[in-house]
Tab-separated table of C-alpha atoms and ligand atoms in Angstrom:
chain	number	residue	atom	x	y	z
A	1	UNK	CA	0.828	-14.659	-64.175
A	2	UNK	CA	-2.463	-13.368	-63.014
A	3	UNK	CA	-5.161	-12.174	-65.271
A	4	UNK	CA	-4.708	-8.398	-65.643
A	5	UNK	CA	-8.413	-7.638	-65.209
A	6	UNK	CA	-8.500	-9.563	-61.928
A	7	UNK	CA	-5.426	-7.683	-60.738
A	8	UNK	CA	-7.084	-4.351	-61.549
A	9	UNK	CA	-10.231	-5.478	-59.771
A	10	UNK	CA	-8.197	-6.447	-56.720
A	11	UNK	CA	-6.398	-3.099	-56.927
A	12	UNK	CA	-9.663	-1.181	-57.116
A	13	UNK	CA	-11.439	-2.952	-54.275
A	14	UNK	CA	-8.805	-4.354	-51.942
A	15	UNK	CA	-6.234	-1.557	-51.971
A	16	UNK	CA	-8.524	1.187	-50.679
A	17	UNK	CA	-9.647	-1.180	-47.927
A	18	UNK	CA	-6.009	-1.925	-47.048
A	19	UNK	CA	-5.118	1.762	-47.041
A	20	UNK	CA	-8.068	2.491	-44.796
A	21	UNK	CA	-7.147	-0.352	-42.509
A	22	UNK	CA	-3.568	0.911	-42.249
A	23	UNK	CA	-4.589	4.488	-41.580
A	24	UNK	CA	-7.123	3.390	-39.018
A	25	UNK	CA	-4.896	0.814	-37.341
A	26	UNK	CA	-3.395	2.024	-34.055
A	27	UNK	CA	0.320	2.240	-34.744
A	28	UNK	CA	3.009	0.705	-32.575
A	29	UNK	CA	6.411	2.354	-32.895
A	30	UNK	CA	8.589	-0.698	-32.287
A	31	UNK	CA	11.820	1.312	-32.539
A	32	UNK	CA	10.680	3.688	-29.827
A	33	UNK	CA	9.538	0.721	-27.720
A	34	UNK	CA	12.994	-0.866	-28.108
A	35	UNK	CA	14.654	2.337	-26.910
A	36	UNK	CA	12.219	2.643	-23.998
A	37	UNK	CA	12.811	-0.976	-22.970
A	38	UNK	CA	16.586	-0.618	-23.243
A	39	UNK	CA	16.656	2.551	-21.124
A	40	UNK	CA	14.066	1.274	-18.655
A	41	UNK	CA	15.573	-2.178	-18.101
A	42	UNK	CA	19.293	-1.553	-18.524
A	43	UNK	CA	19.617	1.874	-16.904
A	44	UNK	CA	16.579	2.002	-14.620
A	45	UNK	CA	16.537	4.527	-11.794
A	46	UNK	CA	13.117	3.615	-10.436
A	47	UNK	CA	14.448	1.731	-7.377
A	48	UNK	CA	16.685	4.652	-6.496
A	49	UNK	CA	13.759	7.084	-6.878
A	50	UNK	CA	11.269	5.066	-4.837
A	51	UNK	CA	13.967	4.357	-2.240
A	52	UNK	CA	14.686	8.054	-1.826
A	53	UNK	CA	11.003	8.946	-1.479
A	54	UNK	CA	10.284	6.224	1.083
A	55	UNK	CA	13.522	5.969	3.077
A	56	UNK	CA	14.795	9.554	3.040
A	57	UNK	CA	11.692	11.717	2.572
A	58	UNK	CA	9.362	9.412	4.516
A	59	UNK	CA	5.659	9.920	5.152
A	60	UNK	CA	3.928	12.692	3.218
A	61	UNK	CA	0.673	13.814	4.790
A	62	UNK	CA	-0.791	16.678	2.729
A	63	UNK	CA	0.567	20.047	3.954
A	64	UNK	CA	2.948	18.466	6.474
A	65	UNK	CA	6.602	19.499	6.642
A	66	UNK	CA	7.563	16.104	5.190
A	67	UNK	CA	5.222	16.672	2.250
A	68	UNK	CA	6.570	20.147	1.556
A	69	UNK	CA	10.097	18.734	1.580
A	70	UNK	CA	9.026	15.924	-0.750
A	71	UNK	CA	7.385	18.391	-3.140
A	72	UNK	CA	10.555	20.508	-3.205
A	73	UNK	CA	12.536	17.353	-3.950
A	74	UNK	CA	10.068	16.314	-6.697
A	75	UNK	CA	10.412	19.708	-8.377
A	76	UNK	CA	14.212	19.436	-8.413
A	77	UNK	CA	13.959	15.828	-9.610
A	78	UNK	CA	11.720	16.853	-12.518
A	79	UNK	CA	14.141	19.638	-13.453
A	80	UNK	CA	17.105	17.241	-13.243
A	81	UNK	CA	15.304	14.821	-15.534
A	82	UNK	CA	14.997	17.695	-17.996
A	83	UNK	CA	11.292	18.466	-17.722
A	84	UNK	CA	10.114	22.021	-18.372
A	85	UNK	CA	7.392	24.256	-16.906
A	86	UNK	CA	7.991	22.548	-13.573
A	87	UNK	CA	5.760	24.099	-10.969
A	88	UNK	CA	4.491	23.509	-7.451
A	89	UNK	CA	0.948	24.597	-8.198
A	90	UNK	CA	-1.454	25.571	-5.371
A	91	UNK	CA	-4.978	24.233	-5.817
A	92	UNK	CA	-7.104	25.101	-2.781
A	93	UNK	CA	-7.210	26.498	0.735
A	94	UNK	CA	-6.659	23.193	2.465
A	95	UNK	CA	-6.563	23.725	6.205
A	96	UNK	CA	-4.012	23.808	8.974
A	97	UNK	CA	-0.852	21.751	8.557
A	98	UNK	CA	-0.368	18.839	10.960
A	99	UNK	CA	2.871	17.076	11.850
A	100	UNK	CA	3.666	14.432	14.434
A	101	UNK	CA	6.971	15.397	16.024
A	102	UNK	CA	7.327	12.750	18.710
A	103	UNK	CA	5.509	9.741	20.066
A	104	UNK	CA	6.113	7.086	22.723
A	105	UNK	CA	3.812	4.528	24.322
A	106	UNK	CA	4.654	1.995	27.037
A	107	UNK	CA	2.764	-0.290	29.336
A	108	UNK	CA	4.408	0.146	32.724
A	109	UNK	CA	2.077	-1.953	34.928
A	110	UNK	CA	1.514	-4.838	35.527
A	111	UNK	CA	4.658	-5.455	33.438
A	112	UNK	CA	6.801	-3.242	31.249
A	113	UNK	CA	6.614	-3.349	27.474
A	114	UNK	CA	7.133	-0.673	24.820
A	115	UNK	CA	4.093	-0.711	22.534
A	116	UNK	CA	3.615	0.056	18.832
A	117	UNK	CA	1.115	2.672	17.801
A	118	UNK	CA	0.615	5.900	15.898
A	119	UNK	CA	-1.294	9.071	16.752
A	120	UNK	CA	-4.170	9.824	14.385
A	121	UNK	CA	-3.636	12.807	12.099
A	122	UNK	CA	-5.287	16.095	13.123
A	123	UNK	CA	-5.305	15.268	16.824
A	124	UNK	CA	-3.517	17.321	19.501
A	125	UNK	CA	-0.518	16.246	21.571
A	126	UNK	CA	-0.617	15.200	25.214
A	127	UNK	CA	0.230	17.587	28.030
A	128	UNK	CA	3.784	16.269	28.206
A	129	UNK	CA	4.716	12.760	29.299
A	130	UNK	CA	1.729	11.217	31.099
A	131	UNK	CA	1.275	8.162	33.266
A	132	UNK	CA	-2.371	7.091	33.175
A	133	UNK	CA	-4.569	4.227	34.243
A	134	UNK	CA	-6.054	2.363	31.265
A	135	UNK	CA	-9.843	1.934	31.280
A	136	UNK	CA	-12.099	0.047	28.869
A	137	UNK	CA	-14.907	2.300	27.717
A	138	UNK	CA	-17.803	0.882	25.717
A	139	UNK	CA	-19.961	3.762	24.606
A	140	UNK	CA	-22.321	3.048	21.727
A	141	UNK	CA	-25.502	4.968	22.540
A	142	UNK	CA	-26.024	8.194	24.463
A	143	UNK	CA	-27.307	6.344	27.540
A	144	UNK	CA	-23.947	4.504	27.836
A	145	UNK	CA	-22.264	7.772	28.813
A	146	UNK	CA	-23.901	7.709	32.237
A	147	UNK	CA	-21.971	4.565	33.264
A	148	UNK	CA	-18.724	6.482	32.940
A	149	UNK	CA	-19.595	9.967	34.097
A	150	UNK	CA	-17.084	11.218	36.679
A	151	UNK	CA	-14.869	8.103	36.387
A	152	UNK	CA	-12.480	8.886	33.545
A	153	UNK	CA	-10.371	11.842	34.695
A	154	UNK	CA	-6.775	11.550	33.392
A	155	UNK	CA	-7.484	8.043	32.065
A	156	UNK	CA	-6.248	6.369	28.908
A	157	UNK	CA	-9.468	4.920	27.495
A	158	UNK	CA	-9.616	1.826	25.280
A	159	UNK	CA	-12.582	2.469	23.009
A	160	UNK	CA	-12.381	-0.427	20.471
A	161	UNK	CA	-13.655	-3.919	21.305
A	162	UNK	CA	-11.009	-6.659	21.425
A	163	UNK	CA	-10.168	-7.851	17.922
A	164	UNK	CA	-9.190	-11.486	17.489
A	165	UNK	CA	-6.333	-11.871	15.045
A	166	UNK	CA	-7.300	-14.179	12.203
A	167	UNK	CA	-4.304	-16.500	11.935
A	168	UNK	CA	-5.707	-18.182	8.836
A	169	UNK	CA	-5.773	-14.916	6.938
A	170	UNK	CA	-2.499	-13.162	7.631
A	171	UNK	CA	-1.561	-10.830	4.758
A	172	UNK	CA	0.595	-12.578	2.171
A	173	UNK	CA	2.188	-9.443	0.833
A	174	UNK	CA	2.386	-10.827	-2.664
A	175	UNK	CA	-0.151	-12.398	-4.985
A	176	UNK	CA	0.009	-12.276	-8.759
A	177	UNK	CA	-3.277	-12.245	-10.648
A	178	UNK	CA	-3.861	-15.814	-11.855
A	179	UNK	CA	-4.725	-16.755	-15.444
A	180	UNK	CA	-8.273	-17.525	-14.280
A	181	UNK	CA	-8.625	-14.130	-12.633
A	182	UNK	CA	-7.310	-12.357	-15.729
A	183	UNK	CA	-9.674	-14.359	-17.950
A	184	UNK	CA	-12.671	-13.502	-15.840
A	185	UNK	CA	-11.706	-9.821	-15.830
A	186	UNK	CA	-11.331	-9.923	-19.603
A	187	UNK	CA	-14.735	-11.484	-20.067
A	188	UNK	CA	-16.629	-9.387	-17.577
A	189	UNK	CA	-19.614	-7.357	-18.647
A	190	UNK	CA	-20.033	-3.688	-17.847
A	191	UNK	CA	-21.158	-3.490	-14.253
A	192	UNK	CA	-24.413	-1.648	-13.636
A	193	UNK	CA	-23.883	1.397	-11.421
A	194	UNK	CA	-24.118	0.469	-7.773
A	195	UNK	CA	-27.232	1.653	-6.050
A	196	UNK	CA	-26.418	2.792	-2.554
A	197	UNK	CA	-29.193	2.547	-0.038
A	198	UNK	CA	-28.238	4.549	3.032
A	199	UNK	CA	-28.887	2.668	6.273
A	200	UNK	CA	-31.670	3.945	8.468
A	201	UNK	CA	-29.837	6.081	11.034
A	202	UNK	CA	-30.098	5.039	14.652
A	203	UNK	CA	-30.452	8.411	16.327
A	204	UNK	CA	-29.452	6.930	19.670
A	205	UNK	CA	-26.021	5.890	18.341
A	206	UNK	CA	-23.287	8.331	19.289
A	207	UNK	CA	-21.232	9.730	16.403
A	208	UNK	CA	-17.466	9.296	16.904
A	209	UNK	CA	-17.123	13.097	17.233
A	210	UNK	CA	-19.799	13.148	19.952
A	211	UNK	CA	-18.044	10.353	21.828
A	212	UNK	CA	-14.757	12.299	21.741
A	213	UNK	CA	-16.589	15.386	22.973
A	214	UNK	CA	-17.997	13.447	25.945
A	215	UNK	CA	-14.611	11.891	26.783
A	216	UNK	CA	-12.976	15.298	26.576
A	217	UNK	CA	-15.570	16.792	28.905
A	218	UNK	CA	-14.806	13.992	31.388
A	219	UNK	CA	-11.092	14.909	31.432
A	220	UNK	CA	-9.793	11.842	29.556
A	221	UNK	CA	-6.037	12.119	28.830
A	222	UNK	CA	-5.760	9.991	25.688
A	223	UNK	CA	-7.890	7.656	23.560
A	224	UNK	CA	-6.428	4.283	22.550
A	225	UNK	CA	-7.991	2.288	19.727
A	226	UNK	CA	-7.104	-0.194	17.036
A	227	UNK	CA	-8.247	-0.443	13.448
A	228	UNK	CA	-8.184	-4.027	12.261
A	229	UNK	CA	-7.011	-7.451	13.312
A	230	UNK	CA	-3.663	-7.809	11.577
A	231	UNK	CA	-0.430	-8.466	13.500
A	232	UNK	CA	1.836	-5.448	13.787
A	233	UNK	CA	-0.435	-3.298	11.707
A	234	UNK	CA	-2.048	0.036	12.390
A	235	UNK	CA	-4.565	1.484	10.001
A	236	UNK	CA	-4.741	4.842	11.649
A	237	UNK	CA	-6.045	7.699	9.585
A	238	UNK	CA	-7.327	10.911	11.031
A	239	UNK	CA	-9.518	12.437	13.674
A	240	UNK	CA	-13.205	11.655	13.035
A	241	UNK	CA	-14.841	14.633	11.381
A	242	UNK	CA	-11.560	16.226	10.232
A	243	UNK	CA	-12.569	15.992	6.552
A	244	UNK	CA	-15.801	17.826	7.236
A	245	UNK	CA	-14.204	20.612	9.247
A	246	UNK	CA	-11.389	20.935	6.656
A	247	UNK	CA	-8.532	20.115	9.023
A	248	UNK	CA	-9.344	23.001	11.284
A	249	UNK	CA	-6.654	24.112	13.746
A	250	UNK	CA	-9.311	24.892	16.326
A	251	UNK	CA	-10.949	21.458	16.010
A	252	UNK	CA	-7.545	19.722	16.131
A	253	UNK	CA	-6.669	21.536	19.349
A	254	UNK	CA	-10.104	20.929	20.878
A	255	UNK	CA	-10.031	17.197	20.201
A	256	UNK	CA	-8.261	14.581	22.316
A	257	UNK	CA	-4.992	12.800	21.553
A	258	UNK	CA	-6.020	9.545	19.792
A	259	UNK	CA	-3.515	6.733	19.343
A	260	UNK	CA	-4.077	3.693	17.114
A	261	UNK	CA	-2.292	0.722	18.708
A	262	UNK	CA	-1.372	-2.525	16.922
A	263	UNK	CA	-3.858	-5.287	17.857
A	264	UNK	CA	-1.390	-7.519	19.699
A	265	UNK	CA	-0.579	-4.759	22.233
A	266	UNK	CA	-4.117	-3.398	22.344
A	267	UNK	CA	-5.562	-6.858	22.971
A	268	UNK	CA	-3.007	-7.551	25.702
A	269	UNK	CA	-4.031	-4.441	27.679
A	270	UNK	CA	-7.683	-5.294	27.114
A	271	UNK	CA	-7.334	-8.892	28.349
A	272	UNK	CA	-5.424	-7.826	31.478
A	273	UNK	CA	-8.134	-5.275	32.309
A	274	UNK	CA	-10.801	-7.948	31.848
A	275	UNK	CA	-9.031	-9.891	34.642
A	276	UNK	CA	-9.635	-6.867	36.865
A	277	UNK	CA	-5.888	-6.250	37.059
A	278	UNK	CA	-5.023	-2.535	36.693
A	279	UNK	CA	-3.003	-1.433	33.660
A	280	UNK	CA	-0.880	1.700	33.730
A	281	UNK	CA	0.582	3.260	30.614
A	282	UNK	CA	3.060	6.015	29.876
A	283	UNK	CA	2.353	8.066	26.778
A	284	UNK	CA	3.675	11.177	25.113
A	285	UNK	CA	2.496	12.744	21.848
A	286	UNK	CA	3.903	15.959	20.383
A	287	UNK	CA	2.207	17.430	17.348
A	288	UNK	CA	2.701	20.652	15.434
A	289	UNK	CA	-0.520	22.274	14.238
A	290	UNK	CA	-0.288	25.060	11.668
A	291	UNK	CA	-1.242	28.586	12.719
A	292	UNK	CA	-3.312	29.334	9.641
A	293	UNK	CA	-5.061	27.827	6.635
A	294	UNK	CA	-2.585	26.968	3.891
A	295	UNK	CA	-2.959	26.109	0.226
A	296	UNK	CA	-2.207	22.541	-0.814
A	297	UNK	CA	-0.203	22.039	-4.026
A	298	UNK	CA	0.390	19.583	-6.858
A	299	UNK	CA	3.778	19.235	-8.563
A	300	UNK	CA	3.604	19.427	-12.353
A	301	UNK	CA	6.229	19.109	-15.106
A	302	UNK	CA	6.229	18.673	-18.881
A	303	UNK	CA	7.966	17.291	-21.911
A	304	UNK	CA	6.812	19.912	-24.401
A	305	UNK	CA	5.089	18.781	-27.566
A	306	UNK	CA	5.931	19.831	-31.110
A	307	UNK	CA	3.290	20.236	-33.850
A	308	UNK	CA	0.429	19.374	-31.439
A	309	UNK	CA	1.951	20.954	-28.334
A	310	UNK	CA	-1.368	22.375	-27.131
A	311	UNK	CA	-2.780	18.881	-26.831
A	312	UNK	CA	-2.116	17.149	-23.536
A	313	UNK	CA	-1.228	13.601	-22.534
A	314	UNK	CA	-0.871	13.120	-18.775
A	315	UNK	CA	0.739	10.569	-16.491
A	316	UNK	CA	0.808	10.697	-12.714
A	317	UNK	CA	0.202	9.465	-9.215
A	318	UNK	CA	-0.400	10.993	-5.794
A	319	UNK	CA	2.602	12.037	-3.743
A	320	UNK	CA	0.719	12.446	-0.474
A	321	UNK	CA	0.397	9.540	1.938
A	322	UNK	CA	-0.935	9.034	5.426
A	323	UNK	CA	1.535	9.871	8.154
A	324	UNK	CA	2.236	6.519	9.770
A	325	UNK	CA	4.407	5.128	6.973
A	326	UNK	CA	6.369	6.273	3.929
A	327	UNK	CA	3.468	5.070	1.762
A	328	UNK	CA	5.781	2.896	-0.319
A	329	UNK	CA	3.067	1.254	-2.381
A	330	UNK	CA	0.506	4.004	-1.733
A	331	UNK	CA	1.865	5.869	-3.524
A	332	UNK	CA	5.602	6.454	-3.650
A	333	UNK	CA	5.646	3.579	-6.137
A	334	UNK	CA	3.231	5.323	-8.509
A	335	UNK	CA	5.203	8.581	-8.290
A	336	UNK	CA	8.493	6.767	-8.897
A	337	UNK	CA	6.986	4.974	-11.911
A	338	UNK	CA	5.644	8.220	-13.398
A	339	UNK	CA	8.946	10.061	-12.765
A	340	UNK	CA	10.929	7.155	-14.221
A	341	UNK	CA	8.624	7.025	-17.263
A	342	UNK	CA	9.287	10.741	-17.847
A	343	UNK	CA	13.018	10.205	-17.274
A	344	UNK	CA	13.118	7.355	-19.806
A	345	UNK	CA	11.380	9.489	-22.436
A	346	UNK	CA	13.789	12.386	-21.868
A	347	UNK	CA	16.814	10.054	-21.793
A	348	UNK	CA	15.998	8.570	-25.194
A	349	UNK	CA	15.457	12.063	-26.583
A	350	UNK	CA	11.832	11.912	-27.682
A	351	UNK	CA	10.174	14.918	-29.297
A	352	UNK	CA	6.518	14.061	-28.770
A	353	UNK	CA	3.866	15.668	-30.941
A	354	UNK	CA	1.596	16.325	-27.961
A	355	UNK	CA	2.856	17.682	-24.652
A	356	UNK	CA	3.408	14.953	-22.060
A	357	UNK	CA	2.609	16.286	-18.609
A	358	UNK	CA	3.361	14.577	-15.308
A	359	UNK	CA	1.345	15.355	-12.187
A	360	UNK	CA	2.225	14.343	-8.635
A	361	UNK	CA	-0.991	15.058	-6.785
A	362	UNK	CA	-1.674	16.057	-3.210
A	363	UNK	CA	-4.793	15.719	-1.058
A	364	UNK	CA	-5.637	12.340	-2.615
A	365	UNK	CA	-5.943	10.531	0.694
A	366	UNK	CA	-8.477	13.003	2.038
A	367	UNK	CA	-10.677	12.846	-1.076
A	368	UNK	CA	-8.889	13.239	-4.461
A	369	UNK	CA	-8.694	16.980	-3.849
A	370	UNK	CA	-5.547	17.739	-5.879
A	371	UNK	CA	-6.640	15.998	-9.074
A	372	UNK	CA	-10.250	17.200	-8.784
A	373	UNK	CA	-9.280	20.849	-8.390
A	374	UNK	CA	-6.685	20.512	-11.174
A	375	UNK	CA	-9.265	19.113	-13.606
A	376	UNK	CA	-11.706	21.885	-12.691
A	377	UNK	CA	-9.115	24.649	-13.043
A	378	UNK	CA	-7.517	23.434	-16.274
A	379	UNK	CA	-10.238	21.584	-18.156
A	380	UNK	CA	-13.529	22.454	-16.478
A	381	UNK	CA	-16.723	20.502	-16.069
A	382	UNK	CA	-19.217	19.949	-18.913
A	383	UNK	CA	-22.058	20.544	-16.424
A	384	UNK	CA	-20.845	23.999	-15.433
A	385	UNK	CA	-18.669	24.987	-18.395
A	386	UNK	CA	-15.459	23.692	-19.914
A	387	UNK	CA	-12.171	25.504	-20.608
A	388	UNK	CA	-10.570	25.663	-24.077
A	389	UNK	CA	-8.073	22.992	-22.884
A	390	UNK	CA	-10.956	20.535	-22.451
A	391	UNK	CA	-11.061	19.744	-26.163
A	392	UNK	CA	-7.257	19.613	-26.369
A	393	UNK	CA	-6.963	16.964	-23.682
A	394	UNK	CA	-6.140	13.462	-24.843
A	395	UNK	CA	-5.656	11.057	-21.925
A	396	UNK	CA	-4.439	10.546	-18.352
A	397	UNK	CA	-2.696	7.370	-17.121
A	398	UNK	CA	-2.606	6.896	-13.340
A	399	UNK	CA	-0.932	4.356	-11.048
A	400	UNK	CA	-2.383	3.868	-7.592
A	401	UNK	CA	-3.406	0.261	-7.100
A	402	UNK	CA	-0.362	-0.694	-5.105
A	403	UNK	CA	3.116	-1.430	-6.378
A	404	UNK	CA	2.368	-4.606	-8.345
A	405	UNK	CA	3.224	-5.189	-11.997
A	406	UNK	CA	0.852	-4.028	-14.712
A	407	UNK	CA	-1.097	-6.976	-16.115
A	408	UNK	CA	-3.320	-4.924	-18.365
A	409	UNK	CA	-5.485	-1.854	-18.217
A	410	UNK	CA	-9.041	-1.116	-17.072
A	411	UNK	CA	-10.979	0.391	-19.970
A	412	UNK	CA	-13.175	2.334	-17.558
A	413	UNK	CA	-16.270	1.516	-19.606
A	414	UNK	CA	-14.752	3.044	-22.768
A	415	UNK	CA	-15.149	0.602	-25.684
A	416	UNK	CA	-13.549	3.046	-28.118
A	417	UNK	CA	-10.082	2.556	-26.652
A	418	UNK	CA	-10.088	-1.247	-26.753
A	419	UNK	CA	-8.320	-1.571	-30.123
A	420	UNK	CA	-5.855	1.243	-29.398
A	421	UNK	CA	-4.776	-0.145	-26.026
A	422	UNK	CA	-4.701	-3.691	-27.366
A	423	UNK	CA	-2.169	-2.564	-29.983
A	424	UNK	CA	-0.063	-0.590	-27.496
A	425	UNK	CA	-0.028	-3.550	-25.111
A	426	UNK	CA	1.338	-5.875	-27.814
A	427	UNK	CA	5.084	-5.153	-27.205
A	428	UNK	CA	4.666	-6.013	-23.508
A	429	UNK	CA	2.908	-9.375	-23.643
A	430	UNK	CA	6.206	-11.023	-22.640
A	431	UNK	CA	6.051	-8.975	-19.408
A	432	UNK	CA	2.615	-10.364	-18.551
A	433	UNK	CA	0.775	-7.236	-19.750
A	434	UNK	CA	-2.061	-8.994	-21.554
A	435	UNK	CA	-5.474	-8.074	-20.243
A	436	UNK	CA	-8.073	-5.514	-21.239
A	437	UNK	CA	-11.080	-5.357	-19.010
A	438	UNK	CA	-14.047	-3.098	-19.493
A	439	UNK	CA	-14.353	-2.657	-15.733
A	440	UNK	CA	-14.427	0.804	-14.241
A	441	UNK	CA	-12.364	1.208	-11.123
A	442	UNK	CA	-12.541	4.058	-8.686
A	443	UNK	CA	-11.103	5.735	-5.631
A	444	UNK	CA	-8.111	7.438	-7.144
A	445	UNK	CA	-6.950	10.355	-9.257
A	446	UNK	CA	-8.206	9.261	-12.686
A	447	UNK	CA	-11.774	9.622	-11.368
A	448	UNK	CA	-12.082	13.439	-11.519
A	449	UNK	CA	-11.048	13.241	-15.208
A	450	UNK	CA	-13.424	10.362	-15.910
A	451	UNK	CA	-16.288	12.072	-14.076
A	452	UNK	CA	-15.866	15.077	-16.363
A	453	UNK	CA	-15.850	13.029	-19.570
A	454	UNK	CA	-12.056	13.030	-20.062
A	455	UNK	CA	-10.355	9.711	-20.888
A	456	UNK	CA	-8.412	8.570	-17.835
A	457	UNK	CA	-7.240	5.107	-16.929
A	458	UNK	CA	-5.844	3.063	-14.113
A	459	UNK	CA	-3.667	0.074	-14.965
A	460	UNK	CA	-4.683	-3.427	-13.862
A	461	UNK	CA	-2.061	-4.463	-11.308
A	462	UNK	CA	-0.874	-7.483	-9.355
A	463	UNK	CA	-1.412	-7.221	-5.622
A	464	UNK	CA	1.882	-6.563	-3.919
A	465	UNK	CA	2.561	-5.212	-0.438
A	466	UNK	CA	0.992	-5.447	2.998
A	467	UNK	CA	-1.555	-2.747	2.385
A	468	UNK	CA	-1.637	0.983	1.952
A	469	UNK	CA	-2.847	3.243	4.723
A	470	UNK	CA	-0.835	1.298	7.282
A	471	UNK	CA	2.457	1.505	9.139
A	472	UNK	CA	3.669	-1.506	7.131
A	473	UNK	CA	3.615	0.259	3.764
A	474	UNK	CA	7.419	0.335	3.593
A	475	UNK	CA	10.171	-0.006	0.986
A	476	UNK	CA	10.821	-3.643	1.940
A	477	UNK	CA	7.408	-4.673	0.568
A	478	UNK	CA	8.165	-3.401	-2.952
A	479	UNK	CA	9.240	-5.562	-5.904
A	480	UNK	CA	11.712	-3.419	-7.898
A	481	UNK	CA	11.353	-5.490	-11.098
A	482	UNK	CA	7.609	-4.794	-11.121
A	483	UNK	CA	8.223	-1.058	-10.927
A	484	UNK	CA	10.767	-1.225	-13.775
A	485	UNK	CA	8.175	-2.941	-15.977
A	486	UNK	CA	5.510	-0.427	-15.033
A	487	UNK	CA	7.704	2.566	-15.851
A	488	UNK	CA	8.555	1.099	-19.264
A	489	UNK	CA	4.876	0.446	-20.028
A	490	UNK	CA	3.729	3.848	-18.768
A	491	UNK	CA	6.431	5.545	-20.867
A	492	UNK	CA	5.355	3.636	-23.980
A	493	UNK	CA	1.648	4.358	-23.455
A	494	UNK	CA	2.347	8.059	-22.931
A	495	UNK	CA	4.614	8.111	-25.980
A	496	UNK	CA	2.110	6.400	-28.255
A	497	UNK	CA	-0.689	8.655	-27.017
A	498	UNK	CA	1.479	11.684	-27.706
A	499	UNK	CA	2.411	10.530	-31.233
A	500	UNK	CA	-0.802	9.024	-32.624
A	501	UNK	CA	-2.814	10.793	-35.313
A	502	UNK	CA	-5.846	11.154	-33.111
A	503	UNK	CA	-6.447	11.995	-29.505
A	504	UNK	CA	-7.775	9.155	-27.353
A	505	UNK	CA	-11.496	8.680	-28.087
A	506	UNK	CA	-13.989	9.586	-25.400
A	507	UNK	CA	-16.948	7.634	-24.102
A	508	UNK	CA	-20.350	8.574	-25.451
A	509	UNK	CA	-21.612	11.225	-23.022
A	510	UNK	CA	-24.491	9.973	-20.898
B	601	ZN	ZN1	-3.276	5.829	-3.156
């Protein structure tokens, strides 16, 4: 038996410390995690959801008909899951809608071959089905224009240089983060902010918009280009300048049809022309350009909170994609994971303390517009004034780094969340979710939150898929088991954030 005085001493000094430690220790609700895992692994719907978005709904360019259909579907899906306050919420005057309705491209001389390509968004259609001579045009500086003046009427012009395909570096489509990579991410120091030194502008260089203007004035029928040296792959985005003119109907109509062609077909035309053998193509592009400026929208739904219902935990991803593929990894996968996470939580009957809100953003691909405007409208900006909801906000979890499995989470420079996330990650170590890295990552929808001082995080993910922003971002490149894991982890993180005593701590304001 222990000496009574020692026991009292231990009681007096150790117990308060223990109590403090327990109160302060981030809690893991292992029962809830078990339910989440059971629902998410034994009755998962994530493959069905991502399959519907990619195969049935297809590409989802902001404001396009496909996107509107997808948003209508997402609203119904959220309601079917049992979410409340489901709304398709307008966020800004976006511009004129653009849809590609039809496209065909063939080389017809010197030998016939159908070719693979995609029209760039926010470009006009052709004047019906055209047969045109192909011409290589190399215009870099203003003086180059003179070489071509009067020679390009009704031509299909090849404006990119030939691009040798790098056979040693074909995309693998699948590469898990190695132990070494995870270790180095874990040990990395906070990166100093990058200093961007703008290059000295060469005033003689023609801007892409100026080049199009010249080609248009010369009566060119269609521009052909490629964007990268990967077999079968088109990285076509949008008409140069379309972001600056806010997807203007007038500018779309006044541009030229521009088609991004896969390198193997582009290079073939180019090489034939270099032999001084004429190339003739047949091309037809039909596009629908909206009559007026429309508002772009986000789709929002909630699992209402209980005693802390005014406090907000968010999960989400962007629903919009570029138009040349269904954006399977970028970002149907993120939307499916967020929807499945919400479905799991509803299916197991949680009553979270804080409200869990899911956002499927729009306008991400053109510049994070949906999330930025949402943050401004709902939470505000400390520099210009915050809204009452600013203080009530806890955290946002985003998925948009492809469709690969979560291997950890980027702390986004926030040391105060290290212990909390480390605890919440604990039940998922067997799934390979092991790594906390202080690194800040950018380029997606957690950034507008982070920029305004609100905790927002992007998971650390394996690299899966052939690349977003391309025609190869299709269902077949997804790994369903990865998405199941991600949905389970996102559900558990949202649940723990909604149930914990405190909101997620914020970084020290700079
Ligand atoms: Zn994305």
